[in-house]
Amino acid sequence: MCRWGSRRACSKRECRGGSALLPAPIPPILLEEKEKLTKMLASRGAAIQELNIVRKTLSVLKGGGLAQLAHPAQVVSLILSDVIGDPLDIIASGPTAASSHSVQDCLHILTKYNLLHNLPKSVEMVLSSSPTKPTAPENYSHVSNIILGSNTLALEEARRQAEGLGYAALVLSAAVHGEVGRVATLYCQLIQLVCLGFTSRGEGPLGDELRGNLLQLAAELQIPGLHLDEFLQALRGLGPDRPVCILAGGETTVQLQGIGKGGRNQELALRVGLGLHKAQGTGASSPQGRCEILFLSGGTDGQDGPTEAAGAFCSPGLVAEALQEGLDVEAFLRNNDSYTFFSQFQGGHHLLVTGLTGTNVMDIQAILIRAMERS
């Protein structure tokens, strides 16, 4: 079972993803040696893309190996993508896709995480004898790789469902990533900008300031395919007569400082709740007071970290309501204890509990905003 650790949580993909379920280390590497190397990389903060580059370099089946062993038979690979951008040679370490990486990429990653000089002799032997260039794509003419499910497809269906419920639905991005606190700030600023537009103050100095902050933060996060200028232009065309649903997906990261229990979706929801509370505290200048707001973040596999919940939802009143129950949101966040908070707060009412879904196309966030009727 993956647990929050004192430094970093295990990735769910390390435990039961496609890469972990199809191991075949190149001899003489032992499975235990490869497993230990993967865990060492993960414990030092390696991204899933980096983990899988190393994995496929050391595998008989990954990095297109399975497809090559099946040649000349026709191979059809049905794929559920849990990686941002849907790179075929990274999803499950690409057993049926030509690798776009070489042994040099693997060596660079091992050097980056100070592991190059602490490798088992078997791994050193395989790396020294590996080809220096990736396999040519034409060797895979017998393979058809078909993505059946992805975050993009999930968001598109969610958008259709939201529109059917009467919302003006917009998809921000299917590739949201970055440190959870910075992503929470992005969402809070976006919510404020929508609410400001509902009050007809979106074109004033406050709106210009929020847009500038949003554009700067988005540039720093470097979210692939995010055209924030176009998205903000679409927002300007929305009026207060119709509720808004903003959808996004991807995967955030949590820098662990505490020893609590939680997951990135619950932590994101809690941080957004805190951010909205602080923005509301600015008084009359805050546009949120005239909007009903709900923020939700959940994992599509039904499990967020080592918890029974898929995620959680919040509103601007969460922090104040929690204080009435003696719960200090900031204290729970310092301990990375978001699941404990949401379990205790209002009897767990704000937890998203779906049960395991049997699939995984990363995380989804939904923001619902409705202008309040003026009395």
Short mmCIF file of C-alpha atoms in Angstrom, two decimals:
data_model
loop_
_atom_site.label_atom_id
_atom_site.label_comp_id
_atom_site.label_asym_id
_atom_site.label_seq_id
_atom_site.Cartn_x
_atom_site.Cartn_y
_atom_site.Cartn_z
CA MET A 1 0.00 0.00 0.00
CA CYS A 2 1.36 3.43 -0.93
CA ARG A 3 1.59 5.80 2.02
CA TRP A 4 2.41 9.42 2.58
CA GLY A 5 6.05 9.40 3.66
CA SER A 6 8.09 11.87 5.64
CA ARG A 7 9.46 13.29 2.37
CA ARG A 8 7.36 12.15 -0.57
CA ALA A 9 4.35 9.96 -1.27
CA CYS A 10 4.72 6.89 -3.44
CA SER A 11 3.22 7.31 -6.87
CA LYS A 12 0.25 5.03 -7.42
CA ARG A 13 1.88 4.03 -10.70
CA GLU A 14 4.87 2.64 -8.78
CA CYS A 15 2.54 0.21 -7.04
CA ARG A 16 -0.02 -0.93 -9.57
CA GLY A 17 0.41 0.91 -12.86
CA GLY A 18 1.13 -0.65 -16.23
CA SER A 19 4.89 -0.32 -15.77
CA ALA A 20 4.85 -2.14 -12.43
CA LEU A 21 2.56 -4.90 -13.71
CA LEU A 22 4.71 -5.82 -16.73
CA PRO A 23 8.26 -6.30 -15.41
CA ALA A 24 10.97 -8.12 -17.38
CA PRO A 25 14.43 -6.74 -16.54
CA ILE A 26 17.19 -7.27 -19.09
CA PRO A 27 19.46 -10.05 -17.75
CA PRO A 28 21.45 -10.13 -15.56
CA ILE A 29 19.40 -7.43 -13.76
CA LEU A 30 17.21 -8.93 -11.04
CA LEU A 31 13.65 -7.73 -10.51
CA GLU A 32 14.52 -6.77 -6.94
CA GLU A 33 17.40 -4.61 -8.18
CA LYS A 34 15.24 -2.78 -10.70
CA GLU A 35 12.47 -2.32 -8.15
CA LYS A 36 14.93 -0.83 -5.65
CA LEU A 37 16.31 1.57 -8.26
CA THR A 38 12.80 2.71 -9.19
CA LYS A 39 11.93 3.36 -5.55
CA MET A 40 15.16 5.29 -5.01
CA LEU A 41 14.37 7.53 -7.99
CA ALA A 42 10.82 8.10 -6.75
CA SER A 43 12.00 8.92 -3.23
CA ARG A 44 14.25 11.63 -4.69
CA GLY A 45 11.41 13.27 -6.55
CA ALA A 46 11.72 11.84 -10.07
CA ALA A 47 8.71 12.53 -12.30
CA ILE A 48 6.80 9.65 -13.89
CA GLN A 49 8.35 10.51 -17.26
CA GLU A 50 11.83 10.12 -15.74
CA LEU A 51 10.92 6.91 -13.93
CA ASN A 52 9.62 5.33 -17.10
CA ILE A 53 12.61 6.37 -19.22
CA VAL A 54 14.86 4.50 -16.79
CA ARG A 55 12.45 1.57 -16.58
CA LYS A 56 12.25 1.01 -20.32
CA THR A 57 16.02 1.32 -20.76
CA LEU A 58 16.42 -1.63 -18.41
CA SER A 59 13.52 -3.74 -19.72
CA VAL A 60 13.04 -6.49 -22.29
CA LEU A 61 9.35 -5.60 -22.79
CA LYS A 62 9.14 -1.85 -22.19
CA GLY A 63 10.24 0.76 -24.73
CA GLY A 64 8.66 -1.18 -27.61
CA GLY A 65 10.14 -4.52 -26.60
CA LEU A 66 6.80 -6.32 -26.42
CA ALA A 67 5.90 -5.21 -29.95
CA GLN A 68 9.27 -6.32 -31.28
CA LEU A 69 8.92 -9.76 -29.70
CA ALA A 70 5.48 -10.10 -31.35
CA HIS A 71 6.79 -9.20 -34.83
CA PRO A 72 5.66 -9.98 -37.52
CA ALA A 73 2.23 -10.50 -35.96
CA GLN A 74 -0.16 -7.56 -36.09
CA VAL A 75 -0.29 -5.82 -32.69
CA VAL A 76 -3.23 -3.74 -31.49
CA SER A 77 -2.66 -1.92 -28.21
CA LEU A 78 -5.69 -0.39 -26.42
CA ILE A 79 -4.42 2.32 -24.10
CA LEU A 80 -5.73 4.27 -21.10
CA SER A 81 -3.50 7.30 -20.68
CA ASP A 82 -2.52 8.48 -17.20
CA VAL A 83 0.32 10.70 -18.38
CA ILE A 84 0.08 14.38 -19.32
CA GLY A 85 0.20 14.82 -23.09
CA ASP A 86 -0.53 11.12 -23.79
CA PRO A 87 3.03 10.19 -24.93
CA LEU A 88 2.75 6.62 -26.20
CA ASP A 89 6.31 5.70 -25.27
CA ILE A 90 5.85 6.87 -21.65
CA ILE A 91 2.38 5.47 -20.81
CA ALA A 92 3.10 2.16 -19.04
CA SER A 93 6.68 2.66 -20.29
CA GLY A 94 5.54 2.11 -23.89
CA PRO A 95 5.63 -1.69 -24.41
CA THR A 96 4.23 -1.32 -27.95
CA ALA A 97 5.60 2.10 -28.90
CA ALA A 98 8.91 3.16 -30.40
CA SER A 99 11.02 4.82 -27.75
CA SER A 100 11.99 8.43 -28.30
CA HIS A 101 14.73 8.15 -25.68
CA SER A 102 18.21 6.67 -25.56
CA VAL A 103 20.53 5.31 -22.91
CA GLN A 104 21.98 8.82 -22.69
CA ASP A 105 18.62 10.09 -21.40
CA CYS A 106 18.67 7.36 -18.76
CA LEU A 107 22.21 8.23 -17.71
CA HIS A 108 21.27 11.91 -17.48
CA ILE A 109 18.37 11.09 -15.12
CA LEU A 110 20.52 8.83 -12.94
CA THR A 111 23.13 11.60 -12.74
CA LYS A 112 20.48 14.20 -11.91
CA TYR A 113 19.39 12.21 -8.85
CA ASN A 114 22.94 11.23 -7.79
CA LEU A 115 22.46 7.54 -8.50
CA LEU A 116 24.89 6.96 -11.36
CA HIS A 117 27.70 5.82 -9.06
CA ASN A 118 25.49 3.73 -6.79
CA LEU A 119 24.16 1.22 -9.33
CA PRO A 120 24.25 -2.57 -9.11
CA LYS A 121 26.88 -4.14 -11.37
CA SER A 122 24.13 -5.76 -13.43
CA VAL A 123 22.57 -2.37 -14.22
CA GLU A 124 25.98 -0.91 -15.13
CA MET A 125 26.54 -3.85 -17.48
CA VAL A 126 23.20 -3.36 -19.29
CA LEU A 127 23.65 0.40 -19.61
CA SER A 128 27.15 0.02 -21.06
CA SER A 129 25.87 -2.37 -23.74
CA SER A 130 22.60 -0.53 -24.61
CA PRO A 131 22.20 1.17 -28.03
CA THR A 132 22.94 4.89 -27.91
CA LYS A 133 20.04 5.86 -30.20
CA PRO A 134 16.30 5.07 -29.99
CA THR A 135 14.82 2.43 -32.27
CA ALA A 136 13.62 3.74 -35.64
CA PRO A 137 9.83 4.25 -35.85
CA GLU A 138 9.55 2.23 -39.08
CA ASN A 139 10.18 -0.95 -37.07
CA TYR A 140 6.66 -0.57 -35.68
CA SER A 141 4.61 -0.66 -38.87
CA HIS A 142 2.86 -3.78 -37.57
CA VAL A 143 1.58 -1.93 -34.46
CA SER A 144 -1.64 0.05 -33.96
CA ASN A 145 -1.68 2.05 -30.72
CA ILE A 146 -5.17 3.33 -29.86
CA ILE A 147 -5.90 5.61 -26.90
CA LEU A 148 -9.32 4.61 -25.58
CA GLY A 149 -9.36 6.89 -22.57
CA SER A 150 -7.50 10.03 -21.55
CA ASN A 151 -7.92 13.13 -19.44
CA THR A 152 -8.86 15.08 -22.56
CA LEU A 153 -11.67 12.65 -23.38
CA ALA A 154 -12.90 12.69 -19.77
CA LEU A 155 -12.98 16.50 -19.71
CA GLU A 156 -14.86 16.65 -22.99
CA GLU A 157 -17.55 14.32 -21.64
CA ALA A 158 -17.70 16.32 -18.41
CA ARG A 159 -18.16 19.48 -20.48
CA ARG A 160 -21.09 17.92 -22.33
CA GLN A 161 -22.68 16.83 -19.08
CA ALA A 162 -22.26 20.32 -17.56
CA GLU A 163 -23.81 21.99 -20.60
CA GLY A 164 -26.73 19.58 -20.35
CA LEU A 165 -27.27 20.82 -16.80
CA GLY A 166 -27.42 24.41 -17.97
CA TYR A 167 -23.85 25.54 -17.32
CA ALA A 168 -21.66 27.56 -19.66
CA ALA A 169 -18.81 25.05 -19.63
CA LEU A 170 -15.18 25.77 -20.53
CA VAL A 171 -12.13 23.47 -20.46
CA LEU A 172 -9.02 25.21 -19.15
CA SER A 173 -6.46 22.46 -19.79
CA ALA A 174 -5.91 18.70 -19.60
CA ALA A 175 -2.28 19.20 -18.59
CA VAL A 176 -2.39 21.15 -15.32
CA HIS A 177 0.67 20.32 -13.28
CA GLY A 178 2.98 21.88 -10.73
CA GLU A 179 3.28 22.32 -6.99
CA VAL A 180 -0.16 22.09 -5.43
CA GLY A 181 0.03 25.45 -3.66
CA ARG A 182 0.81 27.33 -6.87
CA VAL A 183 -1.92 25.52 -8.77
CA ALA A 184 -4.36 26.42 -5.98
CA THR A 185 -3.37 30.07 -6.39
CA LEU A 186 -4.04 29.82 -10.13
CA TYR A 187 -7.55 28.50 -9.51
CA CYS A 188 -8.31 31.09 -6.83
CA GLN A 189 -7.29 33.96 -9.09
CA LEU A 190 -9.34 32.51 -11.93
CA ILE A 191 -12.41 32.24 -9.69
CA GLN A 192 -12.00 35.84 -8.56
CA LEU A 193 -11.75 37.01 -12.15
CA VAL A 194 -14.98 35.23 -13.14
CA CYS A 195 -16.81 36.70 -10.15
CA LEU A 196 -15.43 40.12 -10.96
CA GLY A 197 -16.83 39.82 -14.46
CA PHE A 198 -20.24 38.99 -13.03
CA THR A 199 -20.18 42.31 -11.14
CA SER A 200 -19.31 44.30 -14.31
CA ARG A 201 -15.95 45.28 -12.79
CA GLY A 202 -13.85 42.91 -14.88
CA GLU A 203 -12.49 45.65 -17.13
CA GLY A 204 -11.31 47.90 -14.29
CA PRO A 205 -7.96 48.09 -12.45
CA LEU A 206 -8.71 45.05 -10.25
CA GLY A 207 -9.54 42.95 -13.30
CA ASP A 208 -6.36 44.05 -15.05
CA GLU A 209 -4.33 43.17 -11.95
CA LEU A 210 -5.91 39.71 -11.67
CA ARG A 211 -5.39 38.98 -15.36
CA GLY A 212 -1.76 40.06 -15.13
CA ASN A 213 -1.16 37.85 -12.10
CA LEU A 214 -2.85 34.90 -13.80
CA LEU A 215 -0.82 35.24 -16.98
CA GLN A 216 2.42 35.47 -15.02
CA LEU A 217 1.63 32.44 -12.86
CA ALA A 218 0.54 30.38 -15.88
CA ALA A 219 3.80 31.24 -17.64
CA GLU A 220 5.79 30.13 -14.59
CA LEU A 221 3.88 26.82 -14.34
CA GLN A 222 4.53 26.13 -18.05
CA ILE A 223 1.32 24.15 -18.55
CA PRO A 224 1.44 22.50 -22.01
CA GLY A 225 -1.24 23.63 -24.44
CA LEU A 226 -2.67 26.26 -22.11
CA HIS A 227 -3.72 29.31 -24.13
CA LEU A 228 -4.75 31.47 -21.21
CA ASP A 229 -5.26 34.63 -23.28
CA GLU A 230 -7.87 32.83 -25.41
CA PHE A 231 -9.48 31.29 -22.34
CA LEU A 232 -9.77 34.66 -20.59
CA GLN A 233 -11.24 36.15 -23.75
CA ALA A 234 -13.91 33.44 -23.73
CA LEU A 235 -14.64 34.24 -20.08
CA ARG A 236 -15.28 37.88 -20.96
CA GLY A 237 -18.21 36.83 -23.11
CA LEU A 238 -19.99 35.17 -20.19
CA GLY A 239 -22.65 37.05 -18.31
CA PRO A 240 -24.18 36.54 -14.85
CA ASP A 241 -27.40 35.11 -16.29
CA ARG A 242 -25.91 31.62 -16.69
CA PRO A 243 -23.81 29.62 -14.20
CA VAL A 244 -20.26 28.78 -15.25
CA CYS A 245 -18.44 25.44 -15.07
CA ILE A 246 -14.65 25.52 -15.55
CA LEU A 247 -13.04 22.13 -16.04
CA ALA A 248 -9.38 21.13 -15.93
CA GLY A 249 -7.25 18.05 -15.45
CA GLY A 250 -3.73 16.74 -14.99
CA GLU A 251 -1.67 15.99 -11.89
CA THR A 252 -0.26 18.27 -9.23
CA THR A 253 2.64 17.48 -6.91
CA VAL A 254 2.85 17.85 -3.14
CA GLN A 255 6.08 18.72 -1.35
CA LEU A 256 5.66 16.85 1.90
CA GLN A 257 6.60 18.66 5.09
CA GLY A 258 4.43 16.79 7.60
CA ILE A 259 3.49 13.23 8.47
CA GLY A 260 -0.29 13.44 7.98
CA LYS A 261 -2.55 11.44 5.71
CA GLY A 262 -3.88 12.82 2.46
CA GLY A 263 -3.66 13.03 -1.30
CA ARG A 264 -2.94 15.71 -3.85
CA ASN A 265 -6.62 16.25 -4.72
CA GLN A 266 -7.71 16.72 -1.12
CA GLU A 267 -4.77 19.01 -0.45
CA LEU A 268 -5.58 21.04 -3.56
CA ALA A 269 -9.21 21.44 -2.48
CA LEU A 270 -8.15 22.48 1.02
CA ARG A 271 -5.65 25.02 -0.33
CA VAL A 272 -8.24 26.48 -2.70
CA GLY A 273 -10.65 26.79 0.23
CA LEU A 274 -8.00 28.64 2.21
CA GLY A 275 -7.16 30.89 -0.74
CA LEU A 276 -10.79 31.82 -1.32
CA HIS A 277 -11.20 32.56 2.38
CA LYS A 278 -8.21 34.90 2.37
CA ALA A 279 -9.44 36.66 -0.78
CA GLN A 280 -12.86 37.09 0.84
CA GLY A 281 -11.17 38.73 3.79
CA THR A 282 -10.10 41.67 1.64
CA GLY A 283 -13.58 43.13 2.23
CA ALA A 284 -15.56 45.20 -0.22
CA SER A 285 -12.92 44.83 -2.95
CA SER A 286 -13.51 41.06 -3.09
CA PRO A 287 -15.90 40.03 -5.89
CA GLN A 288 -16.57 36.61 -4.38
CA GLY A 289 -19.29 37.82 -2.04
CA ARG A 290 -21.76 38.03 -4.92
CA CYS A 291 -21.12 34.51 -6.22
CA GLU A 292 -21.84 30.96 -5.14
CA ILE A 293 -18.63 28.98 -5.64
CA LEU A 294 -17.83 25.28 -5.46
CA PHE A 295 -14.41 23.77 -6.22
CA LEU A 296 -13.87 20.02 -6.61
CA SER A 297 -10.76 17.97 -7.30
CA GLY A 298 -10.78 14.19 -7.68
CA GLY A 299 -8.75 11.29 -9.01
CA THR A 300 -10.43 9.38 -11.83
CA ASP A 301 -9.28 6.06 -10.34
CA GLY A 302 -11.36 6.70 -7.24
CA GLN A 303 -8.44 6.84 -4.80
CA ASP A 304 -6.49 9.91 -3.75
CA GLY A 305 -3.29 8.87 -2.02
CA PRO A 306 -3.62 6.18 0.67
CA THR A 307 -7.20 7.19 1.50
CA GLU A 308 -10.72 5.96 0.88
CA ALA A 309 -11.64 9.16 -0.94
CA ALA A 310 -11.14 10.15 -4.57
CA GLY A 311 -10.81 13.81 -3.59
CA ALA A 312 -12.77 16.61 -1.96
CA PHE A 313 -14.70 19.80 -2.60
CA CYS A 314 -14.76 23.19 -0.93
CA SER A 315 -16.40 26.60 -0.92
CA PRO A 316 -15.25 30.03 0.31
CA GLY A 317 -16.93 29.45 3.66
CA LEU A 318 -14.97 26.29 4.48
CA VAL A 319 -12.28 27.89 6.65
CA ALA A 320 -14.71 29.91 8.79
CA GLU A 321 -17.03 26.93 9.22
CA ALA A 322 -14.07 24.71 10.17
CA LEU A 323 -12.97 27.20 12.83
CA GLN A 324 -16.42 26.89 14.42
CA GLU A 325 -15.65 23.18 14.81
CA GLY A 326 -12.20 23.90 16.25
CA LEU A 327 -10.38 22.87 13.05
CA ASP A 328 -7.44 25.00 11.88
CA VAL A 329 -7.05 24.54 8.11
CA GLU A 330 -3.52 25.93 8.02
CA ALA A 331 -2.37 23.55 10.75
CA PHE A 332 -3.70 20.56 8.81
CA LEU A 333 -1.96 21.79 5.65
CA ARG A 334 1.36 22.20 7.45
CA ASN A 335 1.13 18.53 8.38
CA ASN A 336 -0.09 17.43 4.92
CA ASP A 337 -3.12 16.05 6.74
CA SER A 338 -5.93 16.92 4.34
CA TYR A 339 -7.77 13.59 4.62
CA THR A 340 -7.94 13.86 8.41
CA PHE A 341 -9.32 17.40 8.07
CA PHE A 342 -12.03 16.49 5.58
CA SER A 343 -12.94 13.35 7.56
CA GLN A 344 -13.52 15.42 10.69
CA PHE A 345 -15.07 18.49 9.06
CA GLN A 346 -18.88 18.26 8.99
CA GLY A 347 -18.72 14.49 9.32
CA GLY A 348 -16.79 13.98 6.09
CA HIS A 349 -19.50 15.64 3.99
CA HIS A 350 -16.94 17.35 1.74
CA LEU A 351 -15.09 14.17 0.78
CA LEU A 352 -15.62 12.76 -2.71
CA VAL A 353 -16.05 9.01 -2.25
CA THR A 354 -16.70 6.96 -5.38
CA GLY A 355 -14.95 3.68 -4.72
CA LEU A 356 -12.31 2.34 -7.10
CA THR A 357 -13.30 2.99 -10.71
CA GLY A 358 -11.01 0.41 -12.31
CA THR A 359 -9.34 2.98 -14.54
CA ASN A 360 -7.11 6.04 -14.30
CA VAL A 361 -6.86 9.07 -16.57
CA MET A 362 -5.31 11.33 -13.92
CA ASP A 363 -7.20 13.99 -11.95
CA ILE A 364 -10.07 16.32 -12.78
CA GLN A 365 -10.99 19.67 -11.27
CA ALA A 366 -14.39 21.33 -11.61
CA ILE A 367 -15.23 24.90 -10.62
CA LEU A 368 -18.90 25.87 -10.42
CA ILE A 369 -19.74 29.59 -10.18
CA ARG A 370 -23.20 31.13 -10.04
CA ALA A 371 -24.01 34.82 -9.62
CA MET A 372 -26.27 35.46 -6.65
CA GLU A 373 -29.55 37.16 -7.25
CA ARG A 374 -29.53 40.76 -6.14
CA SER A 375 -32.02 41.52 -3.42
#
